[in-house]
mmCIF file of C-alpha atoms in Angstrom:
data_model
loop_
_atom_site.group_PDB
_atom_site.id
_atom_site.type_symbol
_atom_site.label_atom_id
_atom_site.label_comp_id
_atom_site.label_asym_id
_atom_site.label_seq_id
_atom_site.Cartn_x
_atom_site.Cartn_y
_atom_site.Cartn_z
ATOM 1 C CA MET A 241 29.500 -27.227 37.429
ATOM 2 C CA ILE A 242 27.558 -27.713 34.176
ATOM 3 C CA ARG A 243 27.826 -24.752 31.693
ATOM 4 C CA THR A 244 24.572 -23.927 29.847
ATOM 5 C CA GLY A 245 24.225 -21.548 26.759
ATOM 6 C CA ILE A 246 27.187 -19.893 25.020
ATOM 7 C CA SER A 247 30.263 -18.350 26.536
ATOM 8 C CA THR A 248 30.738 -14.762 27.471
ATOM 9 C CA PHE A 249 33.174 -14.592 24.659
ATOM 10 C CA ALA A 250 30.854 -16.038 22.037
ATOM 11 C CA LYS A 251 28.084 -13.450 23.133
ATOM 12 C CA ARG A 252 30.438 -10.670 22.831
ATOM 13 C CA SER A 253 31.635 -11.901 19.336
ATOM 14 C CA TYR A 254 27.984 -12.391 17.995
ATOM 15 C CA SER A 255 26.991 -8.938 19.438
ATOM 16 C CA THR A 256 29.656 -7.228 17.258
ATOM 17 C CA VAL A 257 28.484 -8.594 14.049
ATOM 18 C CA LYS A 258 26.568 -6.067 11.887
ATOM 19 C CA PRO A 259 23.834 -7.276 9.672
ATOM 20 C CA VAL A 260 24.859 -7.424 5.938
ATOM 21 C CA ILE A 261 21.408 -6.464 4.594
ATOM 22 C CA SER A 262 18.225 -5.242 6.194
ATOM 23 C CA ALA A 263 15.202 -7.606 5.983
ATOM 24 C CA ALA A 264 12.332 -6.138 3.876
ATOM 25 C CA LYS A 265 9.014 -5.902 5.752
ATOM 26 C CA ALA A 266 6.378 -8.735 5.598
ATOM 27 C CA VAL A 267 3.878 -8.226 2.796
ATOM 28 C CA ASN A 268 0.138 -9.571 2.277
ATOM 29 C CA GLY A 269 0.041 -12.214 -0.213
ATOM 30 C CA PHE A 270 1.229 -12.261 -3.952
ATOM 31 C CA VAL A 271 -0.089 -8.978 -4.749
ATOM 32 C CA GLY A 272 1.782 -7.404 -1.780
ATOM 33 C CA ALA A 273 4.957 -8.823 -3.166
ATOM 34 C CA LEU A 274 4.891 -7.092 -6.347
ATOM 35 C CA GLY A 275 7.556 -4.354 -7.295
ATOM 36 C CA ASN A 276 10.343 -2.729 -5.112
ATOM 37 C CA THR A 277 12.678 -4.799 -7.335
ATOM 38 C CA PRO A 278 16.596 -4.154 -7.144
ATOM 39 C CA LEU A 279 18.489 -1.739 -9.356
ATOM 40 C CA ILE A 280 21.506 -3.451 -10.430
ATOM 41 C CA ARG A 281 24.753 -1.664 -11.531
ATOM 42 C CA LEU A 282 26.262 -4.024 -14.289
ATOM 43 C CA SER A 283 30.045 -3.366 -13.390
ATOM 44 C CA LYS A 284 31.710 -4.730 -16.539
ATOM 45 C CA LEU A 285 29.461 -2.536 -19.011
ATOM 46 C CA SER A 286 29.642 0.533 -16.656
ATOM 47 C CA GLU A 287 33.543 0.199 -16.637
ATOM 48 C CA GLU A 288 33.343 -0.367 -20.401
ATOM 49 C CA THR A 289 31.424 2.737 -21.090
ATOM 50 C CA GLY A 290 32.590 5.015 -18.446
ATOM 51 C CA SER A 291 28.962 5.383 -17.164
ATOM 52 C CA ASN A 292 26.932 3.760 -14.880
ATOM 53 C CA ILE A 293 24.645 1.078 -16.541
ATOM 54 C CA TYR A 294 21.767 0.193 -14.105
ATOM 55 C CA ALA A 295 19.215 -2.436 -14.732
ATOM 56 C CA LYS A 296 15.930 -2.921 -12.880
ATOM 57 C CA ALA A 297 15.489 -6.491 -11.866
ATOM 58 C CA GLU A 298 11.982 -7.105 -12.845
ATOM 59 C CA PHE A 299 12.611 -11.016 -12.928
ATOM 60 C CA MET A 300 12.558 -10.768 -9.146
ATOM 61 C CA ASN A 301 8.867 -9.902 -9.228
ATOM 62 C CA PRO A 302 6.761 -12.849 -7.614
ATOM 63 C CA GLY A 303 5.570 -13.947 -11.080
ATOM 64 C CA GLY A 304 8.966 -13.541 -12.525
ATOM 65 C CA SER A 305 8.606 -10.525 -14.890
ATOM 66 C CA VAL A 306 7.804 -6.839 -15.434
ATOM 67 C CA LYS A 307 4.342 -7.677 -16.686
ATOM 68 C CA ASP A 308 3.451 -8.870 -13.017
ATOM 69 C CA ARG A 309 2.666 -4.947 -12.570
ATOM 70 C CA ALA A 310 0.465 -4.300 -15.615
ATOM 71 C CA ALA A 311 -1.386 -7.686 -14.782
ATOM 72 C CA LEU A 312 -2.202 -6.333 -11.386
ATOM 73 C CA PHE A 313 -3.318 -2.900 -12.505
ATOM 74 C CA VAL A 314 -5.496 -4.203 -15.381
ATOM 75 C CA VAL A 315 -7.414 -6.310 -13.064
ATOM 76 C CA GLN A 316 -7.610 -3.932 -10.364
ATOM 77 C CA ASP A 317 -8.967 -1.521 -13.045
ATOM 78 C CA ALA A 318 -11.680 -3.956 -14.107
ATOM 79 C CA GLU A 319 -12.664 -4.366 -10.392
ATOM 80 C CA ARG A 320 -13.005 -0.719 -9.899
ATOM 81 C CA LYS A 321 -15.185 -0.380 -12.984
ATOM 82 C CA GLY A 322 -17.363 -3.211 -11.976
ATOM 83 C CA LEU A 323 -16.378 -5.260 -14.995
ATOM 84 C CA ILE A 324 -15.804 -8.415 -13.115
ATOM 85 C CA LYS A 325 -17.218 -9.959 -9.947
ATOM 86 C CA ALA A 326 -16.159 -12.816 -7.594
ATOM 87 C CA GLY A 327 -15.537 -15.931 -9.403
ATOM 88 C CA GLY A 328 -15.423 -14.229 -12.978
ATOM 89 C CA THR A 329 -13.014 -14.996 -15.802
ATOM 90 C CA VAL A 330 -10.204 -12.749 -16.905
ATOM 91 C CA VAL A 331 -9.383 -13.191 -20.598
ATOM 92 C CA GLU A 332 -6.187 -11.720 -22.184
ATOM 93 C CA GLY A 333 -4.187 -11.890 -25.596
ATOM 94 C CA THR A 334 -0.494 -12.034 -24.784
ATOM 95 C CA ALA A 335 2.890 -13.387 -25.886
ATOM 96 C CA GLY A 336 3.197 -14.806 -22.420
ATOM 97 C CA ASN A 337 4.335 -12.706 -19.561
ATOM 98 C CA THR A 338 1.244 -10.544 -19.019
ATOM 99 C CA GLY A 339 -0.490 -13.886 -19.206
ATOM 100 C CA ILE A 340 1.729 -15.494 -16.476
ATOM 101 C CA GLY A 341 1.343 -12.339 -14.324
ATOM 102 C CA LEU A 342 -2.480 -12.677 -14.681
ATOM 103 C CA ALA A 343 -2.669 -16.349 -14.146
ATOM 104 C CA HIS A 344 -0.796 -15.372 -10.668
ATOM 105 C CA VAL A 345 -3.089 -12.533 -9.940
ATOM 106 C CA CYS A 346 -6.134 -14.584 -10.783
ATOM 107 C CA ARG A 347 -4.992 -17.483 -8.507
ATOM 108 C CA ALA A 348 -4.514 -14.902 -5.606
ATOM 109 C CA LYS A 349 -7.914 -13.310 -6.171
ATOM 110 C CA GLY A 350 -10.150 -16.295 -7.067
ATOM 111 C CA TYR A 351 -10.627 -15.515 -10.936
ATOM 112 C CA LYS A 352 -10.288 -17.923 -13.825
ATOM 113 C CA CYS A 353 -7.765 -16.891 -16.329
ATOM 114 C CA VAL A 354 -8.049 -17.588 -20.343
ATOM 115 C CA ILE A 355 -5.006 -16.735 -22.421
ATOM 116 C CA TYR A 356 -4.742 -16.413 -26.077
ATOM 117 C CA MET A 357 -1.163 -16.261 -27.608
ATOM 118 C CA PRO A 358 0.789 -16.518 -30.820
ATOM 119 C CA ASN A 359 2.057 -20.246 -31.318
ATOM 120 C CA THR A 360 5.444 -18.860 -31.876
ATOM 121 C CA GLN A 361 5.965 -18.574 -28.174
ATOM 122 C CA SER A 362 8.322 -20.690 -26.303
ATOM 123 C CA GLN A 363 6.797 -23.939 -24.873
ATOM 124 C CA GLU A 364 8.126 -23.049 -21.366
ATOM 125 C CA LYS A 365 5.728 -20.012 -21.187
ATOM 126 C CA ILE A 366 2.676 -22.237 -22.513
ATOM 127 C CA ASP A 367 3.569 -24.879 -19.938
ATOM 128 C CA LEU A 368 3.872 -22.500 -17.229
ATOM 129 C CA LEU A 369 0.475 -20.939 -17.813
ATOM 130 C CA ARG A 370 -1.060 -24.409 -17.782
ATOM 131 C CA MET A 371 0.691 -25.009 -14.478
ATOM 132 C CA LEU A 372 -0.681 -21.860 -13.025
ATOM 133 C CA GLY A 373 -4.426 -23.123 -13.950
ATOM 134 C CA ALA A 374 -4.806 -20.979 -16.999
ATOM 135 C CA GLU A 375 -6.936 -22.130 -20.052
ATOM 136 C CA VAL A 376 -4.441 -21.639 -23.035
ATOM 137 C CA TYR A 377 -5.117 -21.080 -26.707
ATOM 138 C CA PRO A 378 -1.966 -21.002 -28.859
ATOM 139 C CA VAL A 379 -3.181 -19.544 -32.224
ATOM 140 C CA PRO A 380 -1.359 -18.758 -35.404
ATOM 141 C CA ALA A 381 0.587 -15.366 -35.490
ATOM 142 C CA VAL A 382 -1.248 -13.111 -37.621
ATOM 143 C CA ALA A 383 -1.096 -9.177 -37.856
ATOM 144 C CA PHE A 384 -3.328 -7.011 -35.691
ATOM 145 C CA ASP A 385 -5.569 -5.940 -38.549
ATOM 146 C CA ASN A 386 -6.548 -9.759 -39.108
ATOM 147 C CA PRO A 387 -9.678 -10.891 -37.314
ATOM 148 C CA GLN A 388 -7.810 -13.956 -36.195
ATOM 149 C CA ASN A 389 -4.985 -12.020 -34.440
ATOM 150 C CA TYR A 390 -4.790 -13.434 -30.811
ATOM 151 C CA ASN A 391 -6.010 -10.161 -29.237
ATOM 152 C CA HIS A 392 -9.246 -10.092 -31.282
ATOM 153 C CA GLN A 393 -9.915 -13.835 -30.361
ATOM 154 C CA ALA A 394 -9.393 -12.983 -26.723
ATOM 155 C CA ALA A 395 -11.836 -10.163 -26.857
ATOM 156 C CA ARG A 396 -14.492 -12.384 -28.663
ATOM 157 C CA HIS A 397 -13.977 -14.924 -26.050
ATOM 158 C CA ALA A 398 -14.757 -12.855 -23.097
ATOM 159 C CA GLU A 399 -17.826 -11.341 -24.977
ATOM 160 C CA SER A 400 -19.052 -14.907 -25.029
ATOM 161 C CA LEU A 401 -19.007 -15.411 -21.301
ATOM 162 C CA ASP A 402 -20.961 -14.213 -18.455
ATOM 163 C CA ASN A 403 -18.946 -12.361 -15.666
ATOM 164 C CA ALA A 404 -15.847 -12.053 -17.763
ATOM 165 C CA VAL A 405 -13.358 -9.340 -18.819
ATOM 166 C CA TRP A 406 -11.005 -8.726 -21.560
ATOM 167 C CA THR A 407 -8.203 -6.724 -19.800
ATOM 168 C CA ASN A 408 -6.831 -5.394 -23.381
ATOM 169 C CA GLN A 409 -3.387 -4.874 -22.145
ATOM 170 C CA PHE A 410 -2.211 -3.123 -25.278
ATOM 171 C CA ASP A 411 -4.818 -0.430 -25.286
ATOM 172 C CA ASN A 412 -5.776 -0.500 -21.572
ATOM 173 C CA THR A 413 -3.972 2.473 -20.168
ATOM 174 C CA ALA A 414 -3.972 0.955 -16.568
ATOM 175 C CA ASN A 415 -0.904 -0.788 -17.965
ATOM 176 C CA ARG A 416 0.971 2.582 -18.427
ATOM 177 C CA GLN A 417 -0.403 3.707 -14.978
ATOM 178 C CA ALA A 418 1.222 0.669 -13.337
ATOM 179 C CA HIS A 419 4.562 2.167 -14.233
ATOM 180 C CA ILE A 420 3.622 5.836 -13.533
ATOM 181 C CA GLU A 421 2.668 4.848 -9.929
ATOM 182 C CA THR A 422 5.400 2.162 -9.104
ATOM 183 C CA THR A 423 8.443 1.637 -11.568
ATOM 184 C CA GLY A 424 9.242 5.096 -12.394
ATOM 185 C CA PRO A 425 9.086 6.322 -8.673
ATOM 186 C CA GLU A 426 11.238 3.341 -7.688
ATOM 187 C CA ILE A 427 13.966 4.027 -10.051
ATOM 188 C CA TRP A 428 13.828 7.923 -9.141
ATOM 189 C CA GLN A 429 14.209 6.936 -5.522
ATOM 190 C CA GLN A 430 16.910 4.190 -5.984
ATOM 191 C CA LEU A 431 19.087 6.709 -7.731
ATOM 192 C CA GLU A 432 18.278 9.676 -5.650
ATOM 193 C CA GLY A 433 16.955 11.622 -8.655
ATOM 194 C CA GLN A 434 20.108 11.205 -10.570
ATOM 195 C CA VAL A 435 18.584 9.610 -13.704
ATOM 196 C CA ASP A 436 20.210 10.889 -16.950
ATOM 197 C CA GLY A 437 18.872 8.369 -19.304
ATOM 198 C CA PHE A 438 16.173 5.540 -19.618
ATOM 199 C CA THR A 439 15.766 3.139 -22.356
ATOM 200 C CA CYS A 440 13.728 -0.067 -22.883
ATOM 201 C CA SER A 441 12.041 -1.894 -25.511
ATOM 202 C CA THR A 442 8.028 -1.860 -26.075
ATOM 203 C CA GLY A 443 5.324 -4.424 -26.715
ATOM 204 C CA THR A 444 2.258 -2.667 -25.252
ATOM 205 C CA GLY A 445 4.207 0.272 -24.731
ATOM 206 C CA GLY A 446 3.116 0.605 -21.009
ATOM 207 C CA THR A 447 6.510 0.246 -19.320
ATOM 208 C CA LEU A 448 8.389 2.728 -21.627
ATOM 209 C CA ALA A 449 5.301 5.191 -21.601
ATOM 210 C CA GLY A 450 4.679 5.066 -17.839
ATOM 211 C CA ILE A 451 8.400 5.335 -16.886
ATOM 212 C CA ALA A 452 8.949 7.974 -19.457
ATOM 213 C CA ARG A 453 6.196 10.139 -18.190
ATOM 214 C CA PHE A 454 7.194 9.913 -14.552
ATOM 215 C CA LEU A 455 10.982 10.566 -15.050
ATOM 216 C CA LYS A 456 10.444 13.402 -17.567
ATOM 217 C CA GLU A 457 8.095 15.170 -15.327
ATOM 218 C CA LYS A 458 10.103 14.418 -12.031
ATOM 219 C CA SER A 459 13.463 15.541 -13.806
ATOM 220 C CA GLY A 460 11.781 18.647 -15.382
ATOM 221 C CA GLY A 461 12.469 17.188 -18.866
ATOM 222 C CA LYS A 462 16.249 16.447 -18.132
ATOM 223 C CA THR A 463 16.056 12.719 -18.208
ATOM 224 C CA LYS A 464 16.570 11.431 -21.758
ATOM 225 C CA ILE A 465 14.209 8.680 -23.215
ATOM 226 C CA PHE A 466 15.283 6.212 -25.849
ATOM 227 C CA LEU A 467 13.034 3.547 -27.391
ATOM 228 C CA ALA A 468 14.801 0.308 -28.075
ATOM 229 C CA ASP A 469 13.453 -1.972 -30.993
ATOM 230 C CA PRO A 470 14.047 -5.316 -32.400
ATOM 231 C CA PRO A 471 14.245 -6.315 -35.994
ATOM 232 C CA GLY A 472 10.645 -6.579 -37.518
ATOM 233 C CA SER A 473 9.164 -3.734 -35.492
ATOM 234 C CA VAL A 474 8.028 -0.224 -36.939
ATOM 235 C CA LEU A 475 8.737 1.890 -33.996
ATOM 236 C CA TYR A 476 12.362 2.818 -34.692
ATOM 237 C CA SER A 477 11.383 4.103 -38.010
ATOM 238 C CA TYR A 478 8.359 5.847 -36.819
ATOM 239 C CA ILE A 479 10.431 7.876 -34.210
ATOM 240 C CA LYS A 480 13.174 8.443 -36.810
ATOM 241 C CA SER A 481 10.770 9.650 -39.329
ATOM 242 C CA GLY A 482 8.809 11.942 -37.119
ATOM 243 C CA GLY A 483 5.788 9.950 -37.256
ATOM 244 C CA THR A 484 5.538 7.854 -40.285
ATOM 245 C CA LEU A 485 4.072 4.213 -39.839
ATOM 246 C CA ILE A 486 5.607 1.544 -42.408
ATOM 247 C CA GLU A 487 4.336 -1.849 -43.003
ATOM 248 C CA ARG A 488 5.766 -4.389 -40.465
ATOM 249 C CA GLY A 489 8.117 -6.964 -41.899
ATOM 250 C CA GLY A 490 10.864 -9.283 -40.802
ATOM 251 C CA SER A 491 10.916 -11.173 -37.398
ATOM 252 C CA SER A 492 13.193 -11.417 -34.217
ATOM 253 C CA ILE A 493 14.479 -14.139 -31.746
ATOM 254 C CA THR A 494 12.884 -11.714 -29.069
ATOM 255 C CA GLU A 495 9.434 -12.452 -27.632
ATOM 256 C CA GLY A 496 6.761 -9.985 -26.504
ATOM 257 C CA ILE A 497 8.383 -6.761 -27.860
ATOM 258 C CA GLY A 498 8.151 -4.963 -31.240
ATOM 259 C CA GLN A 499 5.163 -3.543 -32.586
ATOM 260 C CA GLY A 500 3.474 -2.804 -35.928
ATOM 261 C CA ARG A 501 1.369 0.174 -34.452
ATOM 262 C CA VAL A 502 1.172 2.835 -31.756
ATOM 263 C CA THR A 503 -0.751 1.436 -29.017
ATOM 264 C CA GLU A 504 -3.066 3.607 -26.737
ATOM 265 C CA ASN A 505 -0.530 3.167 -23.990
ATOM 266 C CA LEU A 506 2.203 4.604 -26.038
ATOM 267 C CA LYS A 507 0.431 7.377 -27.546
ATOM 268 C CA PRO A 508 0.090 9.911 -24.615
ATOM 269 C CA ASP A 509 3.763 9.868 -24.073
ATOM 270 C CA ILE A 510 5.413 9.181 -27.595
ATOM 271 C CA GLU A 511 6.360 12.934 -27.840
ATOM 272 C CA LEU A 512 8.611 12.332 -24.753
ATOM 273 C CA ILE A 513 10.871 9.917 -26.716
ATOM 274 C CA ASP A 514 14.136 11.644 -27.516
ATOM 275 C CA ASP A 515 15.489 9.005 -29.821
ATOM 276 C CA ALA A 516 15.154 5.396 -30.940
ATOM 277 C CA LEU A 517 17.716 2.594 -31.359
ATOM 278 C CA GLN A 518 17.473 -0.503 -33.418
ATOM 279 C CA ILE A 519 19.097 -3.609 -31.991
ATOM 280 C CA PRO A 520 20.086 -6.564 -34.147
ATOM 281 C CA ASP A 521 19.328 -10.083 -32.792
ATOM 282 C CA ALA A 522 23.162 -10.985 -32.988
ATOM 283 C CA ASP A 523 23.714 -8.317 -30.496
ATOM 284 C CA SER A 524 21.014 -9.387 -28.277
ATOM 285 C CA LEU A 525 22.056 -12.973 -28.231
ATOM 286 C CA HIS A 526 25.513 -12.027 -27.596
ATOM 287 C CA MET A 527 24.482 -9.808 -24.525
ATOM 288 C CA ILE A 528 22.400 -12.690 -23.102
ATOM 289 C CA TYR A 529 25.670 -14.772 -22.986
ATOM 290 C CA ARG A 530 27.817 -11.829 -21.529
ATOM 291 C CA LEU A 531 25.607 -10.996 -18.774
ATOM 292 C CA LEU A 532 25.618 -14.669 -17.609
ATOM 293 C CA ASP A 533 29.362 -14.821 -17.998
ATOM 294 C CA GLU A 534 30.244 -11.446 -16.591
ATOM 295 C CA GLU A 535 27.511 -10.524 -14.158
ATOM 296 C CA GLY A 536 26.097 -14.021 -13.261
ATOM 297 C CA ILE A 537 22.553 -12.680 -14.574
ATOM 298 C CA TYR A 538 20.401 -15.213 -16.527
ATOM 299 C CA VAL A 539 17.794 -13.226 -18.665
ATOM 300 C CA GLY A 540 16.059 -13.668 -21.726
ATOM 301 C CA ALA A 541 16.513 -11.841 -25.229
ATOM 302 C CA SER A 542 14.222 -8.957 -24.648
ATOM 303 C CA SER A 543 16.172 -8.100 -21.465
ATOM 304 C CA ALA A 544 19.467 -8.448 -23.335
ATOM 305 C CA LEU A 545 18.177 -6.208 -26.082
ATOM 306 C CA ASN A 546 17.485 -3.545 -23.136
ATOM 307 C CA VAL A 547 20.965 -3.836 -21.884
ATOM 308 C CA VAL A 548 22.459 -3.388 -25.414
ATOM 309 C CA ALA A 549 20.255 -0.425 -25.938
ATOM 310 C CA ALA A 550 21.446 0.878 -22.432
ATOM 311 C CA VAL A 551 25.109 0.648 -23.719
ATOM 312 C CA GLU A 552 24.300 2.523 -26.805
ATOM 313 C CA MET A 553 22.506 5.187 -25.059
ATOM 314 C CA ALA A 554 25.553 5.617 -22.576
ATOM 315 C CA LYS A 555 27.774 6.150 -25.631
ATOM 316 C CA LYS A 556 25.724 8.668 -27.151
ATOM 317 C CA LEU A 557 25.143 10.782 -23.814
ATOM 318 C CA GLY A 558 28.957 10.535 -22.889
ATOM 319 C CA PRO A 559 30.860 9.405 -19.823
ATOM 320 C CA GLY A 560 29.818 9.835 -16.335
ATOM 321 C CA LYS A 561 25.916 9.352 -16.704
ATOM 322 C CA ASN A 562 23.497 7.095 -14.947
ATOM 323 C CA VAL A 563 21.575 5.130 -17.630
ATOM 324 C CA VAL A 564 18.698 2.711 -16.500
ATOM 325 C CA THR A 565 17.139 0.078 -18.384
ATOM 326 C CA ILE A 566 14.752 -3.069 -17.699
ATOM 327 C CA LEU A 567 15.454 -6.819 -17.007
ATOM 328 C CA CYS A 568 11.969 -8.167 -18.110
ATOM 329 C CA ASP A 569 12.375 -11.592 -17.067
ATOM 330 C CA GLY A 570 14.623 -14.591 -16.698
ATOM 331 C CA ALA A 571 16.131 -16.944 -19.376
ATOM 332 C CA TYR A 572 14.620 -20.155 -18.069
ATOM 333 C CA ARG A 573 11.377 -19.168 -19.928
ATOM 334 C CA TYR A 574 13.319 -19.458 -23.296
ATOM 335 C CA GLN A 575 16.155 -21.745 -22.338
ATOM 336 C CA SER A 576 15.269 -24.571 -24.799
ATOM 337 C CA ARG A 577 15.891 -22.021 -27.503
ATOM 338 C CA LEU A 578 18.519 -19.593 -26.321
ATOM 339 C CA PHE A 579 20.827 -22.017 -25.098
ATOM 340 C CA SER A 580 20.181 -24.758 -27.879
ATOM 341 C CA LYS A 581 22.969 -25.239 -30.411
ATOM 342 C CA LYS A 582 20.693 -26.367 -32.921
ATOM 343 C CA TRP A 583 18.221 -23.530 -32.420
ATOM 344 C CA ILE A 584 20.877 -20.795 -32.490
ATOM 345 C CA GLU A 585 22.191 -22.323 -35.656
ATOM 346 C CA SER A 586 18.816 -22.576 -37.304
ATOM 347 C CA LYS A 587 18.408 -18.754 -36.893
ATOM 348 C CA GLY A 588 21.938 -18.081 -38.341
ATOM 349 C CA LEU A 589 23.209 -16.739 -35.184
ATOM 350 C CA THR A 590 26.150 -19.051 -34.144
ATOM 351 C CA ASP A 591 28.797 -16.594 -34.909
ATOM 352 C CA ALA A 592 27.025 -14.017 -32.763
ATOM 353 C CA ILE A 593 28.363 -15.905 -29.728
ATOM 354 C CA PRO A 594 32.330 -15.535 -29.211
ATOM 355 C CA GLU A 595 34.061 -18.923 -28.741
ATOM 356 C CA HIS A 596 34.864 -18.352 -25.046
ATOM 357 C CA LEU A 597 30.969 -18.027 -24.424
ATOM 358 C CA LYS A 598 29.759 -20.920 -26.344
ATOM 359 C CA LYS A 599 30.482 -23.145 -23.429
ATOM 360 C CA TYR A 600 27.257 -21.968 -22.073
ATOM 361 C CA ALA A 601 25.163 -23.291 -25.145
ATOM 362 C CA THR A 602 24.628 -26.618 -23.396
ATOM 363 C CA LEU A 603 21.399 -27.831 -25.106
ATOM 364 C CA ASP A 604 21.607 -29.769 -28.338
#
C-alpha cells in the first residue's frame, strides 16, 4: 500500500513544537507599518553598567528611521487643516531622515515631495531621496537666521506653488505629538512602566520633547530625562546654564542632531529636562564600532551618541535602573563616511577606534 502524507510520528513531532515568536497582525500599507518597533536590551553595556540599557529600534520603521513618525504626523496635520489636497506637494527642509520619511508617506498618499537639505549631508541620503521620487535641493549649510538657510528656502518654495504645504518640522508641534501618542506609550508598555531614565539627542526636538512629556506625566515625574548633545550644539550649555543661549560654533560628525536655538517642538517641555550630556565625536564613533562588534547592531552616529549618553545616564542614576534611548537609523545611510579609513583620518578620529575594531573600517 502506498502511504501518503507524513507519518503519525512526524505529525506528533511537529505538533509539539511551540512557535518561537508570535506573528504581528497584518497592517494597511506603509502608514500602517509605522511604529511598534522593538525595544532592545544592549546586553554588553547593561552588564558593564549594572543597569539595563534599552534602545528603541527606530531603524526598523518601514522608512528606516525615527523620523517616519514625525513625517506621518505633519502630513496628517496638514490634511486635517485643509492645507493640502489630492495631488498636492509637500515641501520640507531636512538633514535627510525626515525627508526620507516624507518621501515614503508622499508616495503612499499620492503627493509630490520637494526636499531642501544642507549640502553637508551624506550622498546616500540624497541618492535615496531621489530614488523615492523626491525633488532634492542640496544647498549651502548656513545659520538659521540667514535667509538662505535650507528651512527658509523650503518655505519660500512652498509659497510659490499652488496646493503645496511647507510642513515645517522644526516648529510644527505635530512632530512632538507623534511621540506623545506613539513612541512614549510604546516604551512605557514595553517596560511595563519601569522606566527610570530616558535620553536622546535633538534636532527638531520633537522626539525628546514628546517622549519626555509622556513619560514624565505617566510616571508622576519619576522618570529622569537627559538631553544628549553633539559638539557644535548650544542646547547642552542652555540646559546647564539655566536658559542662556550662546552662539553656535564648531561641528560634529553626526547628522540631523544639534541645534542653535530652542524650537517650538522643544519649548513646551524644556523644563522637564533634568540634565544634559555633551558627547564627543570620538565617543560616538567608538560606540558605532562597539555596537556592531558586540551587539551586531549597525547604526549611524546619532544613534551611537544616544547610546553613549544612555551609558553615562546609567552611571549617574546608579545600578539597577532601566535607561532607554533611541536608535535613530541604520549606518547604511552613512557607510561611505563612517567606515572609510580616509574619512575617519580626515576628521582626526583614527585613534577613537581601538585596534581590535578597526577591521570594520573596510572602505578606503
